[in-house]
Coordinates of N, CA and C in Angstrom, one line a residue:
M1 N 18.0 36.9 14.9 CA 17.1 37.8 15.6 C 16.5 37.1 16.8
L2 N 16.6 37.8 18.0 CA 16.1 37.2 19.2 C 14.6 37.6 19.4
R3 N 13.8 36.7 19.7 CA 12.4 36.9 19.9 C 12.0 36.8 21.3
T4 N 11.3 37.7 21.9 CA 10.9 37.7 23.3 C 9.4 37.7 23.4
D5 N 8.8 36.7 23.9 CA 7.3 36.7 24.1 C 7.0 37.4 25.3
T6 N 5.8 38.1 25.3 CA 5.4 38.8 26.5 C 4.2 38.1 27.1
S7 N 3.8 38.4 28.3 CA 2.7 37.7 29.0 C 1.4 38.0 28.3
S8 N 1.3 39.0 27.4 CA 0.1 39.3 26.8 C -0.1 38.6 25.4
S9 N 0.8 37.7 25.1 CA 0.7 37.0 23.8 C 0.1 35.6 24.0
G10 N -0.9 35.4 24.8 CA -1.5 34.1 25.0 C -1.9 33.9 26.4
I11 N -2.4 32.7 26.7 CA -2.7 32.4 28.1 C -1.5 31.8 28.8
W12 N -0.9 32.5 29.7 CA 0.3 32.1 30.4 C 0.0 31.8 31.9
G13 N -1.2 31.9 32.3 CA -1.5 31.7 33.7 C -2.4 30.5 33.9
T14 N -2.6 30.2 35.2 CA -3.5 29.1 35.5 C -4.9 29.4 35.1
V15 N -5.6 28.4 34.5 CA -7.0 28.6 34.2 C -7.8 27.5 34.9
W16 N -9.0 27.9 35.5 CA -9.8 26.9 36.2 C -11.2 27.1 35.9
L17 N -12.0 26.1 36.1 CA -13.5 26.2 36.0 C -14.0 26.2 37.4
E18 N -15.0 26.9 37.7 CA -15.6 27.0 39.0 C -17.1 26.8 39.0
C19 N -17.6 25.9 39.7 CA -19.1 25.7 39.8 C -19.6 26.8 40.7
V20 N -20.7 27.4 40.3 CA -21.3 28.5 41.1 C -22.8 28.2 41.2
P21 N -23.4 28.6 42.2 CA -24.9 28.4 42.4 C -25.6 29.2 41.3
P22 N -26.9 28.8 41.0 CA -27.7 29.6 40.0 C -27.7 31.1 40.3
V23 N -27.8 31.4 41.6 CA -27.8 32.9 41.9 C -26.4 33.1 42.5
S24 N -25.6 33.9 41.9 CA -24.2 34.1 42.4 C -23.7 35.5 42.0
I25 N -22.5 35.8 42.6 CA -21.9 37.1 42.3 C -21.1 36.9 41.1
E26 N -21.3 37.7 40.1 CA -20.6 37.6 38.8 C -19.4 38.5 38.7
Q27 N -19.5 39.7 39.2 CA -18.4 40.6 39.2 C -18.5 41.7 40.3
V28 N -17.4 42.2 40.7 CA -17.3 43.3 41.7 C -16.5 44.4 41.1
V29 N -17.1 45.6 41.0 CA -16.4 46.8 40.4 C -16.4 47.9 41.4
P30 N -15.2 48.1 42.2 CA -15.2 49.3 43.1 C -14.7 50.5 42.3
I31 N -15.5 51.6 42.5 CA -15.2 52.9 41.8 C -15.0 53.9 42.9
T32 N -13.9 54.6 42.9 CA -13.6 55.7 43.8 C -14.6 56.9 43.5
T33 N -15.2 57.4 44.5 CA -16.1 58.6 44.3 C -15.2 59.8 43.8
E34 N -15.9 60.6 43.1 CA -15.2 61.8 42.5 C -14.4 62.6 43.6
D35 N -15.1 62.8 44.7 CA -14.4 63.6 45.8 C -13.5 62.7 46.7
R36 N -13.3 61.5 46.3 CA -12.4 60.6 47.0 C -12.7 60.4 48.5
S37 N -14.0 60.4 48.8 CA -14.4 60.1 50.1 C -14.8 58.7 50.4
G38 N -14.8 57.9 49.4 CA -15.2 56.5 49.5 C -15.3 55.8 48.2
F39 N -16.1 54.7 48.2 CA -16.3 53.9 47.0 C -17.8 53.7 46.7
R40 N -18.0 53.6 45.4 CA -19.3 53.1 44.9 C -19.0 51.7 44.3
V41 N -19.6 50.7 44.9 CA -19.2 49.4 44.5 C -20.4 48.8 43.7
E42 N -20.1 48.4 42.5 CA -21.1 47.8 41.6 C -20.9 46.3 41.7
V43 N -22.0 45.6 42.1 CA -21.9 44.1 42.2 C -22.8 43.5 41.1
G44 N -22.2 42.8 40.2 CA -23.0 42.1 39.2 C -23.5 40.7 39.8
V45 N -24.8 40.6 39.8 CA -25.4 39.3 40.4 C -26.0 38.6 39.2
R46 N -25.7 37.3 39.1 CA -26.2 36.4 38.1 C -27.4 35.6 38.7
S47 N -28.5 35.7 38.0 CA -29.7 34.9 38.4 C -29.9 33.9 37.3
G48 N -30.1 32.6 37.6 CA -30.3 31.6 36.6 C -31.3 32.0 35.6
T49 N -31.1 31.6 34.3 CA -32.0 31.8 33.3 C -32.3 30.5 32.6
S50 N -33.4 30.4 31.9 CA -33.7 29.2 31.2 C -32.9 29.1 29.9
R51 N -32.9 28.0 29.3 CA -32.2 27.8 28.0 C -32.7 28.7 26.9
L52 N -33.9 29.2 27.1 CA -34.5 30.1 26.1 C -34.1 31.5 26.4
G53 N -33.4 31.8 27.5 CA -33.0 33.1 27.8 C -34.0 33.9 28.5
V54 N -35.1 33.3 28.9 CA -36.2 34.0 29.6 C -35.8 34.2 31.1
D55 N -35.8 35.4 31.6 CA -35.4 35.6 33.0 C -36.4 35.0 33.9
N56 N -35.9 34.4 34.9 CA -36.7 33.9 36.0 C -36.4 34.7 37.3
D57 N -37.1 34.4 38.3 CA -37.0 35.2 39.5 C -36.3 34.5 40.6
M58 N -35.2 33.8 40.3 CA -34.4 33.1 41.3 C -33.8 33.9 42.3
A59 N -33.5 35.2 42.0 CA -32.9 36.1 42.9 C -33.8 36.8 43.9
A60 N -35.1 36.5 43.8 CA -36.1 37.1 44.7 C -35.7 36.8 46.2
G61 N -35.7 37.9 47.0 CA -35.4 37.7 48.4 C -33.9 37.7 48.7
S62 N -33.1 37.9 47.7 CA -31.6 37.9 47.9 C -31.2 39.3 48.3
K63 N -30.0 39.4 49.0 CA -29.4 40.6 49.4 C -27.9 40.6 49.2
V64 N -27.4 41.7 48.8 CA -25.9 41.8 48.7 C -25.4 42.7 49.9
E65 N -24.4 42.1 50.5 CA -23.7 42.9 51.6 C -22.3 43.1 51.2
V66 N -21.9 44.4 51.3 CA -20.6 44.8 50.9 C -19.9 45.4 52.2
T67 N -18.7 44.8 52.5 CA -18.0 45.3 53.7 C -16.6 45.8 53.2
L68 N -16.3 47.0 53.6 CA -15.0 47.7 53.4 C -14.2 47.7 54.6
S69 N -13.0 47.1 54.6 CA -12.1 47.0 55.8 C -10.8 47.8 55.5
S70 N -10.4 48.5 56.5 CA -9.2 49.3 56.5 C -8.2 48.7 57.5
K71 N -6.9 48.7 57.2 CA -5.9 48.2 58.1 C -5.5 49.4 59.0
K72 N -6.1 50.6 58.9 CA -5.6 51.7 59.7 C -6.2 51.5 61.1
P73 N -5.4 51.8 62.1 CA -5.9 51.7 63.5 C -7.0 52.7 63.7
G74 N -8.0 52.3 64.5 CA -9.1 53.2 64.8 C -10.2 53.3 63.7
C75 N -10.0 52.6 62.6 CA -11.0 52.6 61.5 C -11.8 51.4 61.5
A76 N -13.1 51.5 61.8 CA -14.0 50.4 61.8 C -14.4 49.9 60.4
D77 N -14.8 48.7 60.3 CA -15.4 48.2 59.0 C -16.7 48.9 58.7
I78 N -16.9 49.2 57.4 CA -18.1 49.8 56.9 C -18.9 48.8 56.1
T79 N -20.1 48.5 56.4 CA -20.9 47.5 55.7 C -22.2 48.1 55.3
R80 N -22.6 47.8 54.0 CA -23.9 48.2 53.4 C -24.6 47.0 52.9
E81 N -25.9 46.9 53.1 CA -26.7 45.8 52.5 C -27.7 46.4 51.6
Q82 N -27.8 45.8 50.4 CA -28.8 46.2 49.4 C -29.6 45.0 48.9
P83 N -30.9 45.1 48.7 CA -31.7 44.0 48.2 C -31.4 43.9 46.7
V84 N -31.6 42.6 46.2 CA -31.5 42.3 44.8 C -32.9 42.4 44.2
V85 N -33.1 43.2 43.2 CA -34.4 43.4 42.7 C -34.4 42.9 41.2
G86 N -35.4 42.1 40.8 CA -35.5 41.6 39.5 C -35.0 40.3 39.2
G87 N -34.8 39.9 38.0 CA -34.2 38.6 37.6 C -33.3 38.7 36.5
G88 N -32.6 37.7 36.1 CA -31.6 37.7 35.1 C -30.3 38.3 35.5
A89 N -29.6 39.1 34.7 CA -28.3 39.7 35.1 C -28.7 41.0 35.7
L90 N -28.1 41.3 36.9 CA -28.5 42.5 37.7 C -27.2 43.2 38.2
T91 N -27.3 44.4 38.5 CA -26.2 45.2 39.1 C -26.8 45.8 40.4
V92 N -26.2 45.5 41.5 CA -26.5 46.1 42.8 C -25.4 47.1 43.1
V93 N -25.8 48.3 43.5 CA -24.8 49.4 43.8 C -24.9 49.7 45.3
A94 N -23.7 49.7 46.0 CA -23.6 50.1 47.4 C -22.6 51.2 47.5
G95 N -23.0 52.3 48.2 CA -22.1 53.4 48.5 C -21.4 53.2 49.8
L96 N -20.1 53.4 49.9 CA -19.4 53.3 51.1 C -18.5 54.5 51.4
E97 N -18.9 55.3 52.3 CA -18.2 56.6 52.6 C -17.3 56.4 53.8
L98 N -16.0 56.8 53.6 CA -15.1 56.6 54.7 C -15.0 57.9 55.6
P99 N -14.9 57.8 56.9 CA -14.7 59.0 57.7 C -13.3 59.6 57.3
P100 N -13.2 60.9 57.4 CA -12.0 61.6 56.9 C -10.7 61.0 57.5
A101 N -10.7 60.6 58.7 CA -9.5 60.1 59.3 C -9.1 58.7 58.8
C102 N -10.0 58.1 58.1 CA -9.8 56.7 57.5 C -9.5 56.7 56.0
R103 N -9.4 57.9 55.5 CA -9.1 58.0 54.0 C -7.6 58.0 53.8
H104 N -7.2 57.1 52.9 CA -5.8 57.0 52.6 C -5.7 56.8 51.1
L105 N -5.2 57.8 50.4 CA -5.2 57.8 49.0 C -4.0 56.8 48.5
W106 N -4.4 56.0 47.5 CA -3.4 55.1 46.9 C -2.4 56.0 46.1
S107 N -1.1 55.7 46.2 CA -0.1 56.3 45.3 C 1.0 55.3 45.1
P108 N 1.8 55.6 44.1 CA 2.9 54.6 43.8 C 3.9 54.5 45.0
K109 N 4.0 55.6 45.8 CA 4.9 55.6 47.0 C 4.2 55.0 48.2
S110 N 2.9 55.0 48.2 CA 2.1 54.5 49.3 C 0.9 53.7 48.7
P111 N 1.1 52.5 48.2 CA 0.1 51.7 47.6 C -0.9 51.1 48.5
F112 N -1.6 51.9 49.3 CA -2.5 51.4 50.3 C -3.8 50.9 49.7
L113 N -4.2 49.7 50.1 CA -5.4 49.1 49.6 C -6.4 48.7 50.7
Y114 N -7.7 48.9 50.4 CA -8.7 48.5 51.3 C -9.2 47.1 50.9
N115 N -9.6 46.3 51.9 CA -10.2 45.0 51.6 C -11.7 45.1 51.4
L116 N -12.2 44.4 50.4 CA -13.6 44.4 50.2 C -14.1 42.9 50.3
T117 N -15.2 42.8 51.0 CA -15.8 41.4 51.0 C -17.3 41.6 50.6
V118 N -17.7 40.8 49.6 CA -19.1 40.9 49.1 C -19.7 39.6 49.4
R119 N -20.9 39.6 50.0 CA -21.6 38.4 50.3 C -23.0 38.5 49.7
L120 N -23.5 37.4 49.2 CA -24.8 37.3 48.6 C -25.6 36.3 49.4
T121 N -26.7 36.8 50.0 CA -27.5 35.9 50.8 C -28.9 35.7 50.1
Q122 N -29.5 34.6 50.4 CA -30.8 34.3 49.8 C -31.6 33.6 50.9
G123 N -32.7 34.3 51.3 CA -33.5 33.7 52.4 C -32.7 33.6 53.7
G124 N -31.8 34.5 54.0 CA -31.0 34.5 55.2 C -29.8 33.6 55.1
R125 N -29.6 32.8 54.0 CA -28.5 31.9 53.9 C -27.5 32.4 52.9
M126 N -26.2 32.4 53.3 CA -25.2 32.9 52.4 C -25.0 31.9 51.2
V127 N -25.1 32.4 50.0 CA -25.0 31.5 48.8 C -23.7 31.8 48.0
D128 N -23.1 32.9 48.2 CA -21.8 33.2 47.5 C -21.1 34.3 48.2
T129 N -19.8 34.3 48.1 CA -18.9 35.4 48.7 C -17.7 35.6 47.9
V130 N -17.3 36.9 47.8 CA -16.1 37.2 47.0 C -15.3 38.2 47.8
A131 N -14.0 37.9 47.9 CA -13.0 38.8 48.5 C -12.2 39.6 47.4
S132 N -12.1 40.9 47.6 CA -11.4 41.7 46.7 C -10.7 42.8 47.4
Y133 N -10.2 43.8 46.7 CA -9.5 45.0 47.3 C -9.7 46.2 46.3
A134 N -9.4 47.4 46.9 CA -9.5 48.6 46.1 C -8.6 49.7 46.6
G135 N -8.1 50.5 45.7 CA -7.3 51.6 46.1 C -8.1 52.9 46.0
L136 N -8.0 53.8 46.9 CA -8.8 55.1 46.9 C -8.0 56.1 46.0
R137 N -8.4 56.2 44.7 CA -7.7 57.0 43.8 C -8.5 57.3 42.6
T138 N -8.4 58.5 42.1 CA -9.0 58.9 40.8 C -7.9 59.4 39.8
Y139 N -8.2 59.3 38.6 CA -7.2 59.7 37.6 C -7.9 60.3 36.4
T140 N -7.2 61.0 35.6 CA -7.6 61.5 34.3 C -6.7 61.0 33.2
V141 N -7.0 61.3 32.0 CA -6.1 61.0 30.9 C -5.6 62.3 30.3
G142 N -4.3 62.4 30.1 CA -3.8 63.7 29.5 C -2.6 63.4 28.7
A143 N -2.2 64.4 27.9 CA -1.0 64.3 27.1 C 0.3 64.6 27.9
V144 N 1.3 63.7 27.8 CA 2.6 64.0 28.4 C 3.6 63.8 27.3
D145 N 4.3 64.8 26.9 CA 5.2 64.8 25.8 C 4.5 64.2 24.5
G146 N 3.3 64.7 24.3 CA 2.6 64.3 23.1 C 2.0 62.9 23.1
V147 N 2.1 62.1 24.3 CA 1.6 60.8 24.4 C 0.5 60.8 25.5
M148 N -0.7 60.2 25.1 CA -1.8 60.1 26.1 C -1.4 59.2 27.2
R149 N -1.5 59.6 28.5 CA -1.2 58.8 29.6 C -2.2 59.0 30.7
P150 N -2.3 58.0 31.6 CA -3.2 58.2 32.8 C -2.4 59.1 33.8
L151 N -3.2 60.0 34.4 CA -2.6 61.0 35.3 C -3.3 60.9 36.6
L152 N -2.6 60.7 37.7 CA -3.2 60.7 39.0 C -3.7 62.1 39.4
K153 N -4.9 62.2 40.0 CA -5.3 63.5 40.5 C -4.7 63.7 41.9
R154 N -4.4 65.0 42.1 CA -3.9 65.3 43.4 C -5.0 65.7 44.4

């Protein structure tokens, strides 16, 4: 019997550890708006906590800046800045609406992606930055031949 392992049967990629400042970007989640006019970007911000798990206010005065870049000619970058409020684990939300001429839906035949840059500043000084990307697309889940599948919305 021939056995074939798949990439999901263990760790098959490079793993690394990264030192981050006490206040840092923990995750970036771009979500296409329901009307597909842009993105709602959720940015997880980590603020240092003590060993006892008590939140401190290390993120006070911090701001998150989210920039959406398109490779389409004539489409300018869109940037939103939001303050970080509170301490501990936080989520900052930035809405980015694209002008109609700059909207390009992702599809298998045209896998267009927008570039996202997220910067975290504290006291006017940049402390962390993350580069990512996002496709402008929404989907539903439905049955195809009796099997539940993701379905792209038209």
